[in-house]
XYZ file of C-alpha atoms in Angstrom:
383
model
C -59.452 -30.869 -27.792
C -59.159 -34.755 -27.731
C -57.979 -37.047 -24.948
C -54.419 -38.943 -25.701
C -54.927 -42.369 -27.385
C -56.396 -44.920 -25.364
C -58.129 -42.520 -23.063
C -62.002 -42.011 -23.478
C -64.378 -40.072 -21.259
C -67.958 -39.388 -20.682
C -70.470 -36.876 -19.022
C -74.021 -36.683 -18.027
C -76.545 -34.734 -15.853
C -77.582 -37.366 -13.256
C -79.649 -34.459 -11.002
C -77.164 -33.512 -8.442
C -76.656 -29.871 -9.482
C -79.304 -27.732 -9.021
C -78.775 -25.894 -12.196
C -79.501 -29.326 -13.966
C -75.858 -29.362 -16.218
C -73.572 -32.073 -16.414
C -72.089 -33.299 -13.081
C -71.136 -36.765 -13.210
C -68.305 -38.021 -15.242
C -65.401 -40.362 -15.899
C -62.275 -40.893 -17.770
C -61.307 -44.838 -18.595
C -58.046 -45.985 -20.088
C -57.812 -49.124 -22.322
C -54.473 -49.977 -20.743
C -53.053 -49.804 -16.918
C -51.766 -46.663 -16.122
C -48.723 -45.438 -14.237
C -50.082 -42.765 -12.018
C -49.287 -40.028 -9.521
C -51.434 -38.445 -7.245
C -51.713 -35.577 -4.228
C -54.777 -34.711 -2.200
C -55.540 -32.170 0.001
C -53.739 -32.041 3.678
C -56.746 -30.941 5.359
C -57.514 -33.242 8.419
C -61.308 -33.187 7.477
C -60.377 -34.565 3.822
C -63.610 -36.028 2.009
C -64.146 -39.894 1.408
C -62.972 -39.933 -2.040
C -59.245 -38.285 -0.812
C -59.007 -40.947 1.844
C -59.878 -43.740 -0.474
C -57.286 -42.414 -3.377
C -54.594 -42.082 -0.621
C -54.985 -45.965 0.090
C -54.869 -47.097 -3.466
C -51.934 -44.752 -4.075
C -49.808 -46.364 -1.020
C -50.700 -49.841 -2.422
C -48.637 -49.181 -5.706
C -50.953 -50.512 -8.027
C -51.864 -49.132 -11.374
C -55.374 -47.756 -12.276
C -57.561 -47.950 -15.029
C -60.306 -45.153 -14.733
C -61.610 -42.176 -12.456
C -65.367 -41.473 -11.854
C -65.996 -37.905 -10.580
C -69.476 -36.318 -9.300
C -69.735 -32.340 -8.897
C -72.530 -30.710 -6.592
C -71.730 -32.835 -3.235
C -68.421 -32.958 -1.779
C -69.205 -36.291 0.173
C -67.306 -34.806 3.334
C -68.180 -34.888 6.789
C -70.373 -37.748 5.942
C -69.043 -40.637 8.239
C -69.159 -44.178 7.299
C -71.921 -43.716 5.123
C -70.156 -41.068 3.002
C -67.052 -43.626 2.506
C -69.566 -46.576 1.919
C -70.896 -44.496 -0.973
C -67.794 -43.443 -2.282
C -66.715 -46.846 -2.703
C -69.893 -47.497 -4.122
C -69.119 -45.205 -7.103
C -66.023 -47.096 -7.718
C -67.615 -50.472 -7.763
C -70.359 -49.242 -10.057
C -68.138 -48.123 -12.697
C -65.941 -51.047 -12.259
C -68.716 -53.307 -12.929
C -70.189 -51.410 -16.222
C -66.668 -50.985 -17.578
C -65.589 -54.989 -16.534
C -62.337 -53.528 -14.464
C -61.619 -53.906 -11.101
C -63.240 -51.829 -8.454
C -59.747 -50.981 -6.862
C -58.768 -49.735 -10.687
C -61.163 -46.798 -10.140
C -60.289 -43.532 -8.722
C -63.108 -41.318 -7.165
C -63.412 -37.505 -7.154
C -66.252 -35.459 -5.578
C -66.710 -31.817 -5.516
C -69.619 -29.501 -3.930
C -71.134 -28.845 -0.763
C -69.891 -29.960 2.502
C -72.087 -32.348 4.702
C -74.297 -33.790 2.203
C -74.609 -37.194 1.511
C -74.330 -38.467 -2.244
C -78.027 -39.005 -3.624
C -76.680 -42.618 -4.535
C -80.018 -43.800 -6.625
C -79.265 -40.745 -9.059
C -75.330 -41.486 -8.847
C -75.829 -45.133 -9.545
C -78.319 -44.741 -12.262
C -76.177 -41.782 -13.960
C -73.141 -44.456 -13.856
C -75.270 -46.991 -15.751
C -75.319 -44.860 -18.753
C -71.786 -43.356 -18.820
C -70.336 -45.999 -21.103
C -73.223 -44.812 -23.494
C -71.566 -41.553 -23.816
C -67.683 -42.491 -24.089
C -65.776 -40.595 -26.471
C -62.149 -39.072 -27.006
C -63.772 -35.713 -26.643
C -61.976 -33.675 -23.607
C -64.526 -30.666 -23.357
C -67.432 -32.477 -21.687
C -65.446 -34.029 -19.169
C -64.021 -30.526 -18.586
C -67.255 -29.131 -18.036
C -68.832 -31.763 -15.825
C -66.464 -31.352 -12.949
C -67.090 -27.448 -12.854
C -68.661 -26.036 -9.589
C -68.413 -22.124 -9.421
C -66.256 -21.903 -12.493
C -67.296 -19.629 -15.036
C -65.456 -21.418 -17.720
C -63.850 -24.748 -18.169
C -60.185 -25.183 -17.978
C -57.932 -27.174 -20.193
C -54.318 -27.423 -21.559
C -52.216 -29.766 -23.758
C -48.779 -30.204 -25.162
C -47.241 -32.714 -27.844
C -44.008 -33.984 -27.258
C -41.374 -34.851 -29.893
C -42.751 -38.421 -31.207
C -46.068 -37.907 -30.715
C -47.075 -38.389 -27.282
C -49.668 -36.145 -25.481
C -50.264 -34.840 -22.325
C -53.964 -33.396 -22.224
C -54.854 -31.553 -18.639
C -58.279 -30.490 -17.159
C -58.985 -28.333 -14.015
C -61.688 -27.090 -11.912
C -61.358 -24.729 -9.236
C -62.638 -20.982 -8.624
C -63.052 -20.367 -4.777
C -61.903 -22.391 -1.744
C -58.328 -22.039 -3.034
C -55.260 -21.902 -0.942
C -51.817 -23.834 -1.090
C -51.797 -27.396 0.829
C -52.537 -29.934 -2.112
C -54.834 -29.815 -3.809
C -57.136 -26.783 -3.486
C -58.947 -28.013 -6.720
C -59.406 -30.960 -9.140
C -56.748 -31.073 -11.662
C -56.117 -34.222 -14.051
C -53.506 -34.975 -16.776
C -53.956 -37.839 -19.066
C -51.284 -39.275 -21.279
C -50.380 -41.696 -23.692
C -46.573 -41.568 -22.877
C -44.836 -44.690 -21.339
C -43.140 -43.177 -18.101
C -42.000 -45.396 -15.137
C -44.452 -44.940 -12.215
C -41.514 -44.716 -9.675
C -39.499 -41.651 -11.395
C -43.226 -39.982 -12.076
C -44.014 -40.189 -8.277
C -40.916 -39.088 -7.284
C -41.273 -35.897 -9.472
C -44.747 -35.282 -8.775
C -44.455 -33.443 -5.347
C -41.875 -30.913 -6.532
C -44.222 -30.240 -9.661
C -47.213 -29.843 -7.332
C -45.341 -27.532 -5.115
C -44.319 -25.006 -7.931
C -47.589 -25.263 -9.540
C -51.128 -25.940 -7.495
C -49.605 -25.152 -4.367
C -48.529 -21.890 -5.898
C -51.948 -21.045 -6.278
C -54.433 -19.075 -3.896
C -58.092 -17.413 -4.271
C -59.125 -16.996 -0.636
C -57.081 -18.446 1.820
C -59.276 -21.364 2.765
C -58.249 -25.280 1.754
C -60.730 -27.636 0.371
C -61.835 -30.837 2.269
C -62.109 -32.389 -0.971
C -59.565 -31.399 -3.892
C -57.032 -33.722 -5.697
C -54.671 -33.823 -8.648
C -53.709 -37.027 -10.368
C -51.790 -37.698 -13.813
C -52.414 -40.857 -15.414
C -50.202 -42.108 -18.382
C -51.198 -45.507 -20.221
C -48.084 -45.963 -22.667
C -50.108 -46.302 -25.653
C -47.347 -43.994 -27.632
C -44.349 -45.666 -26.326
C -41.328 -44.442 -24.147
C -40.459 -40.703 -24.054
C -37.376 -38.935 -22.776
C -38.308 -38.760 -19.229
C -36.934 -35.112 -18.281
C -38.750 -33.889 -21.564
C -41.906 -35.484 -20.120
C -41.650 -34.169 -16.756
C -40.919 -30.617 -18.304
C -43.992 -30.951 -20.302
C -46.431 -32.246 -17.398
C -44.986 -29.146 -15.466
C -46.113 -26.673 -18.519
C -49.391 -28.143 -18.519
C -49.937 -27.975 -14.537
C -48.745 -24.543 -14.607
C -50.850 -23.313 -17.462
C -54.172 -25.199 -15.600
C -52.938 -23.230 -12.351
C -52.718 -19.934 -13.644
C -56.407 -20.509 -15.312
C -57.592 -21.115 -11.738
C -56.174 -18.308 -10.108
C -57.675 -15.912 -13.036
C -61.167 -17.542 -12.581
C -60.958 -16.970 -8.768
C -64.656 -16.467 -7.555
C -65.591 -12.595 -8.324
C -61.998 -12.246 -9.838
C -61.244 -9.705 -12.361
C -57.624 -9.665 -12.675
C -54.882 -12.558 -12.205
C -52.480 -12.046 -9.740
C -49.041 -12.712 -10.405
C -46.064 -12.622 -7.783
C -42.322 -13.462 -8.686
C -39.806 -13.637 -6.032
C -36.246 -13.871 -6.641
C -33.179 -13.211 -4.316
C -34.371 -15.685 -2.051
C -32.503 -17.917 0.749
C -34.330 -20.930 -0.746
C -36.994 -22.207 -3.451
C -39.174 -22.871 -0.635
C -39.019 -19.098 1.044
C -39.308 -17.649 -2.470
C -42.615 -19.597 -2.508
C -43.678 -18.834 0.755
C -43.274 -14.850 -0.133
C -44.864 -15.100 -3.108
C -48.102 -17.148 -1.764
C -48.379 -14.800 1.198
C -48.353 -11.604 -0.987
C -51.114 -13.351 -3.147
C -53.471 -14.308 -0.334
C -53.091 -11.089 1.590
C -56.709 -9.551 1.568
C -55.001 -6.076 1.756
C -53.168 -6.401 -1.421
C -55.563 -8.467 -3.199
C -58.057 -5.196 -2.385
C -55.479 -3.120 -3.671
C -55.389 -5.005 -7.217
C -58.802 -4.632 -7.404
C -58.471 -0.786 -7.047
C -55.545 -0.549 -9.405
C -53.951 0.771 -6.264
C -50.032 0.433 -6.505
C -49.697 0.432 -2.857
C -46.121 -1.344 -2.638
C -46.437 -1.015 1.266
C -48.665 -4.185 1.388
C -46.140 -6.157 -0.379
C -43.378 -5.215 2.110
C -45.847 -6.440 4.973
C -47.007 -9.825 3.362
C -43.163 -10.630 2.462
C -42.423 -9.586 6.119
C -45.542 -12.025 7.693
C -44.282 -14.703 5.351
C -41.103 -15.180 7.425
C -38.775 -15.411 4.296
C -35.339 -14.158 5.066
C -35.015 -10.347 3.635
C -32.294 -8.005 3.529
C -34.422 -4.903 3.736
C -31.814 -2.306 2.578
C -31.175 -4.663 -0.629
C -34.783 -5.343 -1.373
C -36.449 -4.433 -4.519
C -40.285 -4.219 -5.569
C -41.414 -3.387 -9.132
C -45.434 -3.052 -10.028
C -46.235 -3.924 -13.848
C -42.294 -3.469 -14.466
C -42.258 0.019 -13.012
C -39.685 -0.042 -10.021
C -41.207 1.531 -6.695
C -38.667 0.450 -3.976
C -35.008 -0.184 -3.742
C -34.211 -0.395 -0.208
C -36.110 3.054 0.291
C -38.882 4.480 -1.692
C -38.451 5.273 -5.177
C -40.054 8.458 -7.030
C -42.651 7.051 -9.557
C -45.510 8.179 -11.080
C -48.260 6.653 -9.006
C -51.317 7.797 -11.336
C -49.592 6.072 -14.562
C -48.789 3.245 -12.569
C -52.326 2.902 -11.423
C -53.372 3.263 -15.096
C -51.425 0.348 -15.921
C -52.851 -1.933 -13.234
C -56.052 -0.831 -14.403
C -55.777 -1.619 -17.963
C -54.278 -5.014 -17.716
C -56.094 -8.488 -17.173
C -52.875 -9.736 -15.298
C -51.082 -7.576 -12.414
C -47.589 -8.639 -11.766
C -45.360 -7.550 -8.690
C -41.694 -8.505 -9.098
C -39.935 -8.884 -5.498
C -36.029 -9.463 -4.661
C -35.392 -10.137 -1.228
C -31.722 -9.317 -1.574
C -30.329 -12.323 0.311
C -29.591 -15.189 -1.953
C -30.253 -16.703 -5.744
C -33.459 -18.619 -5.385
C -36.885 -17.866 -7.117
C -40.463 -18.793 -6.734
C -43.786 -17.731 -8.459
C -47.302 -17.727 -7.078
C -50.429 -16.766 -8.760
C -53.959 -15.240 -7.275
C -56.404 -12.726 -7.788
C -57.905 -9.537 -6.855
C -60.645 -9.514 -4.419
C -63.974 -8.051 -5.215
C -67.270 -7.512 -3.366
C -68.596 -10.265 -6.074
C -66.682 -12.833 -4.043
C -68.803 -11.909 -1.055
C -71.974 -12.036 -3.138
C -71.338 -15.771 -4.465
C -70.194 -17.063 -0.965
C -73.142 -15.598 0.871
C -75.502 -17.229 -1.114
C -73.899 -20.277 -2.229
C -76.193 -22.842 -0.600
C -79.217 -20.514 -0.233
């Protein structure tokens, strides 16, 4: 996979990850970009999120992004903020672009300062690695991910959208709960892009949960440099949401210790917000996630989670299906539990369809099963 025209990226190993794998990367555009952004709503947000939020409020265009993986640079005080700004300034200097045209992103262990000697030395060498290849960047931003996550689409007329994401644990709706970046050579109005982005985020990355924990550091952004010329805005926004949806599902499927993707589709809701809330609550329920891991069609846990979500329900009209097999319709239904369990066990994706029986709105969320491996990964994360 390659970047859209006008974008190049670089990645190298600066020594931030104990594994020695690539951990410092950048993407640069040959022209100013219209952009949209969302950052974690955590009240302990990292320096990169806070700085990007300030740049976003200014309304100016951007040209580049620099990312480190291995150190979150969160809960690091004034020094952390200075180090984050120094990353942007260093990349701006080697690329001969303004410091405030550079976005920053950091992911990894919370509470550790960046080893700035390694970071700054690495940034000096990033221009030597610049190319249009997308995979090196997608790989360098990973932490506990088992695989890089990419998605792309080509619009009528030839404009492209290419997306990359990282995320495996500390994933829960509150924007952004991971890194996700989309790059396009389409020409789109920045105001229109920003107006549409919150809705796209709500239906994609804010519909993903792995473990109920929201990160301090994570964010999503889309950059469009206009090199392919103007496009039909509705078609572009639909395509962008498709890329983001693809990446969101990949994050859920690669949840720490996961063996199955969990998809919950809710219909018959009073509003889209309530449908999404009900779906997300099901996906984060430890009881339901454990049942999915054990291939147990225990639909009572669905009833429980929907009720806990606070979404309006008419229990006499409510319906639940597991892998397309109806199990509840206002009352328990007779079904073959052993066969349903076998269907769940054989599948890489377990799907629950729920109708709340009170309206017409729909929503969908994604999660994963809960395994002993999740505990093992996180018990040993820093030791």
